[in-house]
mmCIF file of C-alpha atoms in Angstrom:
data_model
loop_
_atom_site.group_PDB
_atom_site.id
_atom_site.type_symbol
_atom_site.label_atom_id
_atom_site.label_comp_id
_atom_site.label_asym_id
_atom_site.label_seq_id
_atom_site.Cartn_x
_atom_site.Cartn_y
_atom_site.Cartn_z
ATOM 1 C CA MET H 267 41.751 -31.173 -15.400
ATOM 2 C CA LEU H 268 39.094 -28.588 -14.773
ATOM 3 C CA GLU H 269 37.525 -28.987 -18.247
ATOM 4 C CA LYS H 270 36.641 -32.460 -17.283
ATOM 5 C CA LEU H 271 35.249 -31.582 -13.893
ATOM 6 C CA GLU H 272 33.064 -28.945 -15.259
ATOM 7 C CA ARG H 273 31.691 -30.996 -18.020
ATOM 8 C CA GLU H 274 30.849 -33.845 -15.562
ATOM 9 C CA LEU H 275 29.280 -31.405 -13.117
ATOM 10 C CA MET H 276 27.163 -30.032 -16.042
ATOM 11 C CA LEU H 277 26.293 -33.389 -16.981
ATOM 12 C CA VAL H 278 24.990 -34.089 -13.395
ATOM 13 C CA ALA H 279 22.876 -30.683 -13.354
ATOM 14 C CA ARG H 280 20.915 -31.845 -16.371
ATOM 15 C CA CYS H 281 20.391 -35.453 -15.334
ATOM 16 C CA ASN H 282 16.974 -36.385 -15.769
ATOM 17 C CA LEU H 283 17.359 -38.806 -12.911
ATOM 18 C CA LEU H 284 17.855 -36.132 -10.474
ATOM 19 C CA THR H 285 16.109 -32.951 -12.246
ATOM 20 C CA PRO H 286 13.309 -34.439 -14.450
ATOM 21 C CA ARG H 287 12.003 -32.343 -17.147
ATOM 22 C CA ASP H 288 8.841 -32.783 -18.794
ATOM 23 C CA ARG H 289 8.416 -30.714 -21.954
ATOM 24 C CA LYS H 290 5.733 -31.025 -24.534
ATOM 25 C CA GLY H 291 6.713 -33.344 -27.351
ATOM 26 C CA GLN H 292 9.422 -35.021 -25.456
ATOM 27 C CA GLY H 293 9.267 -38.381 -23.663
ATOM 28 C CA GLY H 294 9.850 -38.455 -19.789
ATOM 29 C CA HIS H 295 12.702 -41.196 -20.300
ATOM 30 C CA PRO H 296 15.820 -40.958 -22.440
ATOM 31 C CA GLY H 297 15.253 -44.190 -23.930
ATOM 32 C CA ASN H 298 11.656 -43.282 -25.332
ATOM 33 C CA GLN H 299 12.020 -43.224 -29.217
ATOM 34 C CA SER H 300 8.328 -43.356 -29.862
ATOM 35 C CA GLY H 301 8.015 -39.403 -29.871
ATOM 36 C CA ARG H 302 5.059 -39.801 -27.378
ATOM 37 C CA PRO H 303 5.434 -38.760 -23.716
ATOM 38 C CA SER H 304 5.958 -41.445 -21.224
ATOM 39 C CA GLU H 305 4.054 -39.221 -18.953
ATOM 40 C CA PRO H 306 1.349 -36.627 -19.502
ATOM 41 C CA SER H 307 2.363 -33.391 -20.434
ATOM 42 C CA ARG H 308 1.974 -30.676 -17.693
ATOM 43 C CA PRO H 309 0.775 -27.045 -18.086
ATOM 44 C CA ASP H 310 2.766 -25.956 -15.033
ATOM 45 C CA GLN H 311 5.578 -27.052 -12.550
ATOM 46 C CA CYS H 312 3.203 -28.700 -9.992
ATOM 47 C CA SER H 313 0.218 -30.136 -11.610
ATOM 48 C CA GLY H 314 1.579 -33.711 -12.770
ATOM 49 C CA THR H 315 2.936 -36.670 -10.472
ATOM 50 C CA ARG H 316 6.550 -35.156 -10.644
ATOM 51 C CA LEU H 317 7.829 -31.820 -9.243
ATOM 52 C CA ASP H 318 9.788 -29.800 -11.584
ATOM 53 C CA ARG H 319 13.121 -28.601 -10.304
ATOM 54 C CA SER H 320 12.259 -25.488 -8.677
ATOM 55 C CA ALA H 321 9.154 -26.928 -6.838
ATOM 56 C CA TYR H 322 11.362 -29.686 -5.639
ATOM 57 C CA PHE H 323 14.172 -27.207 -4.617
ATOM 58 C CA LEU H 324 11.966 -25.037 -2.685
ATOM 59 C CA LEU H 325 9.998 -27.638 -1.020
ATOM 60 C CA SER H 326 13.168 -29.552 0.082
ATOM 61 C CA PHE H 327 14.458 -26.102 1.509
ATOM 62 C CA LEU H 328 11.289 -25.492 3.340
ATOM 63 C CA ASP H 329 11.172 -29.255 4.523
ATOM 64 C CA THR H 330 14.667 -28.777 6.220
ATOM 65 C CA GLU H 331 14.488 -25.295 7.268
ATOM 66 C CA GLY H 332 10.848 -24.961 8.256
ATOM 67 C CA ALA H 333 8.488 -22.087 7.531
ATOM 68 C CA LEU H 334 10.022 -19.017 5.889
ATOM 69 C CA SER H 335 8.816 -15.859 4.221
ATOM 70 C CA ILE H 336 9.338 -14.930 0.390
ATOM 71 C CA GLY H 337 12.075 -12.532 1.545
ATOM 72 C CA GLN H 338 13.833 -15.121 3.712
ATOM 73 C CA LEU H 339 13.759 -17.746 0.922
ATOM 74 C CA ALA H 340 15.002 -15.089 -1.694
ATOM 75 C CA ASP H 341 18.051 -14.279 0.556
ATOM 76 C CA ALA H 342 18.747 -17.915 1.464
ATOM 77 C CA LEU H 343 18.666 -19.059 -2.020
ATOM 78 C CA GLY H 344 20.354 -16.132 -3.529
ATOM 79 C CA LEU H 345 17.231 -15.166 -5.768
ATOM 80 C CA ASP H 346 15.260 -12.174 -6.688
ATOM 81 C CA VAL H 347 12.099 -11.885 -4.568
ATOM 82 C CA SER H 348 10.046 -11.766 -7.970
ATOM 83 C CA THR H 349 11.419 -15.076 -8.919
ATOM 84 C CA VAL H 350 10.549 -16.711 -5.586
ATOM 85 C CA ASN H 351 7.197 -15.099 -5.444
ATOM 86 C CA ARG H 352 6.461 -16.493 -9.160
ATOM 87 C CA GLN H 353 7.745 -19.930 -8.137
ATOM 88 C CA THR H 354 5.977 -20.051 -4.553
ATOM 89 C CA GLY H 355 2.706 -18.798 -6.279
ATOM 90 C CA ALA H 356 2.596 -21.796 -8.626
ATOM 91 C CA LEU H 357 2.931 -24.021 -5.654
ATOM 92 C CA LEU H 358 0.545 -22.070 -3.551
ATOM 93 C CA ARG H 359 -2.098 -22.544 -6.512
ATOM 94 C CA ALA H 360 -1.306 -26.209 -6.602
ATOM 95 C CA GLY H 361 -1.939 -26.695 -3.170
ATOM 96 C CA LEU H 362 1.545 -27.854 -2.279
ATOM 97 C CA LEU H 363 2.392 -24.807 -0.068
ATOM 98 C CA GLU H 364 0.193 -22.734 2.481
ATOM 99 C CA ARG H 365 0.722 -19.143 3.947
ATOM 100 C CA ILE H 366 0.870 -19.281 7.919
ATOM 101 C CA PRO H 367 1.265 -16.540 10.420
ATOM 102 C CA ASP H 368 4.718 -16.081 11.693
ATOM 103 C CA PRO H 369 5.053 -18.798 14.487
ATOM 104 C CA LYS H 370 7.252 -16.519 16.188
ATOM 105 C CA GLY H 371 4.906 -13.566 16.065
ATOM 106 C CA GLY H 372 6.477 -11.634 13.260
ATOM 107 C CA LEU H 373 4.365 -9.442 10.769
ATOM 108 C CA ALA H 374 5.523 -11.350 7.681
ATOM 109 C CA ARG H 375 3.567 -14.504 6.758
ATOM 110 C CA LYS H 376 5.522 -17.697 6.346
ATOM 111 C CA LEU H 377 5.208 -20.513 3.682
ATOM 112 C CA ARG H 378 5.147 -24.085 4.511
ATOM 113 C CA ALA H 379 4.628 -27.363 2.876
ATOM 114 C CA THR H 380 0.990 -28.647 2.838
ATOM 115 C CA THR H 381 0.440 -32.218 3.621
ATOM 116 C CA LEU H 382 -0.033 -32.721 -0.194
ATOM 117 C CA GLY H 383 3.336 -30.926 -0.878
ATOM 118 C CA ALA H 384 5.098 -33.074 1.843
ATOM 119 C CA GLU H 385 3.724 -36.177 0.018
ATOM 120 C CA ARG H 386 4.658 -35.200 -3.360
ATOM 121 C CA LEU H 387 8.280 -34.238 -2.180
ATOM 122 C CA ALA H 388 8.666 -37.875 -0.339
ATOM 123 C CA ALA H 389 7.284 -39.290 -3.582
ATOM 124 C CA ASP H 390 9.785 -37.561 -5.805
ATOM 125 C CA ARG H 391 12.743 -38.236 -3.246
ATOM 126 C CA GLU H 392 11.763 -41.854 -3.465
ATOM 127 C CA ARG H 393 11.610 -41.884 -7.194
ATOM 128 C CA ARG H 394 15.117 -40.173 -7.465
ATOM 129 C CA ARG H 395 16.402 -42.544 -4.839
ATOM 130 C CA ALA H 396 15.424 -45.386 -6.743
ATOM 131 C CA GLY H 397 17.006 -44.117 -9.786
ATOM 132 C CA LEU H 398 20.274 -43.479 -7.996
ATOM 133 C CA ALA H 399 19.947 -47.230 -6.865
ATOM 134 C CA ARG H 400 19.668 -48.303 -10.281
ATOM 135 C CA VAL H 401 22.410 -46.324 -11.728
ATOM 136 C CA LEU H 402 24.631 -47.187 -8.831
ATOM 137 C CA ALA H 403 23.758 -50.922 -8.584
ATOM 138 C CA SER H 404 27.334 -52.026 -9.943
ATOM 139 C CA TRP H 405 29.073 -49.623 -7.362
ATOM 140 C CA THR H 406 30.432 -51.171 -4.218
ATOM 141 C CA PRO H 407 29.531 -49.583 -0.917
ATOM 142 C CA GLU H 408 33.010 -48.057 -0.486
ATOM 143 C CA GLU H 409 32.758 -46.574 -3.965
ATOM 144 C CA VAL H 410 29.128 -45.094 -3.156
ATOM 145 C CA ARG H 411 30.425 -43.679 0.273
ATOM 146 C CA ARG H 412 33.621 -42.166 -1.380
ATOM 147 C CA PHE H 413 31.487 -40.478 -4.106
ATOM 148 C CA GLU H 414 29.201 -39.127 -1.469
ATOM 149 C CA ASP H 415 31.922 -37.735 0.440
ATOM 150 C CA ALA H 416 33.439 -36.009 -2.324
ATOM 151 C CA LEU H 417 30.249 -34.441 -3.512
ATOM 152 C CA THR H 418 29.374 -33.345 0.093
ATOM 153 C CA ARG H 419 33.039 -31.798 0.346
ATOM 154 C CA PHE H 420 32.544 -30.054 -3.098
ATOM 155 C CA ASN H 421 29.028 -28.663 -2.148
ATOM 156 C CA ARG H 422 30.334 -27.430 1.268
ATOM 157 C CA GLU H 423 33.448 -25.511 -0.412
ATOM 158 C CA VAL H 424 31.006 -24.187 -2.807
ATOM 159 C CA GLU H 425 28.797 -23.083 0.034
ATOM 160 C CA ALA H 426 31.682 -21.620 1.916
ATOM 161 C CA ASP H 427 32.748 -19.656 -1.175
ATOM 162 C CA GLU H 428 29.212 -18.066 -1.865
ATOM 163 C CA GLY H 429 28.796 -17.627 1.949
ATOM 164 C CA ARG H 430 25.383 -19.391 1.928
ATOM 165 C CA THR H 431 24.755 -23.013 3.266
ATOM 166 C CA TRP H 432 22.400 -25.335 1.965
ATOM 167 C CA PRO H 433 20.467 -26.684 5.092
ATOM 168 C CA ARG H 434 21.040 -30.255 5.707
ATOM 169 C CA PRO H 435 18.785 -32.294 8.208
ATOM 170 C CA GLU H 436 21.857 -32.979 10.464
ATOM 171 C CA ASN H 437 22.264 -29.285 11.119
ATOM 172 C CA ALA H 438 18.459 -28.204 10.832
ATOM 173 C CA GLN H 439 17.333 -25.554 13.385
ATOM 174 C CA GLU H 440 14.460 -26.283 15.549
ATOM 175 C CA ALA H 441 11.418 -24.294 14.647
#
């Protein structure tokens, strides 16, 4: 039983609908058989019209939690500080993040999305939601609700097991 579930979760994780990947020489859509990219190739994670997985992940986290330092992000995400520094550096260079003084007067500088970063995140979310709507078009509202409930329960159990919760808008702290 767990073999099928593991395989299905792996397939969700690699789903281009949710985590698009643009790689040189590959099309942006699985149905593209021409060998030509359907979107221009990009030199880094932030320069095209779509955000890559790490950019989307970091911007989503900051969107819900508010401004955080690199150390706070690394702790919250369970990543090495050097990894978060590299990822946020690309976002800073692309103008999607900015460094600000700590609003609470601390010494560490905080990171937050710029207007451009927030716009790009909103556009990516809209594309992903449109893709989900397309894939789930034949599902009943009750089937979608049960699927959402099961995924939410699964994710909360994983978070509890890891001791690290993903911020959700309904649980967001006031900055």
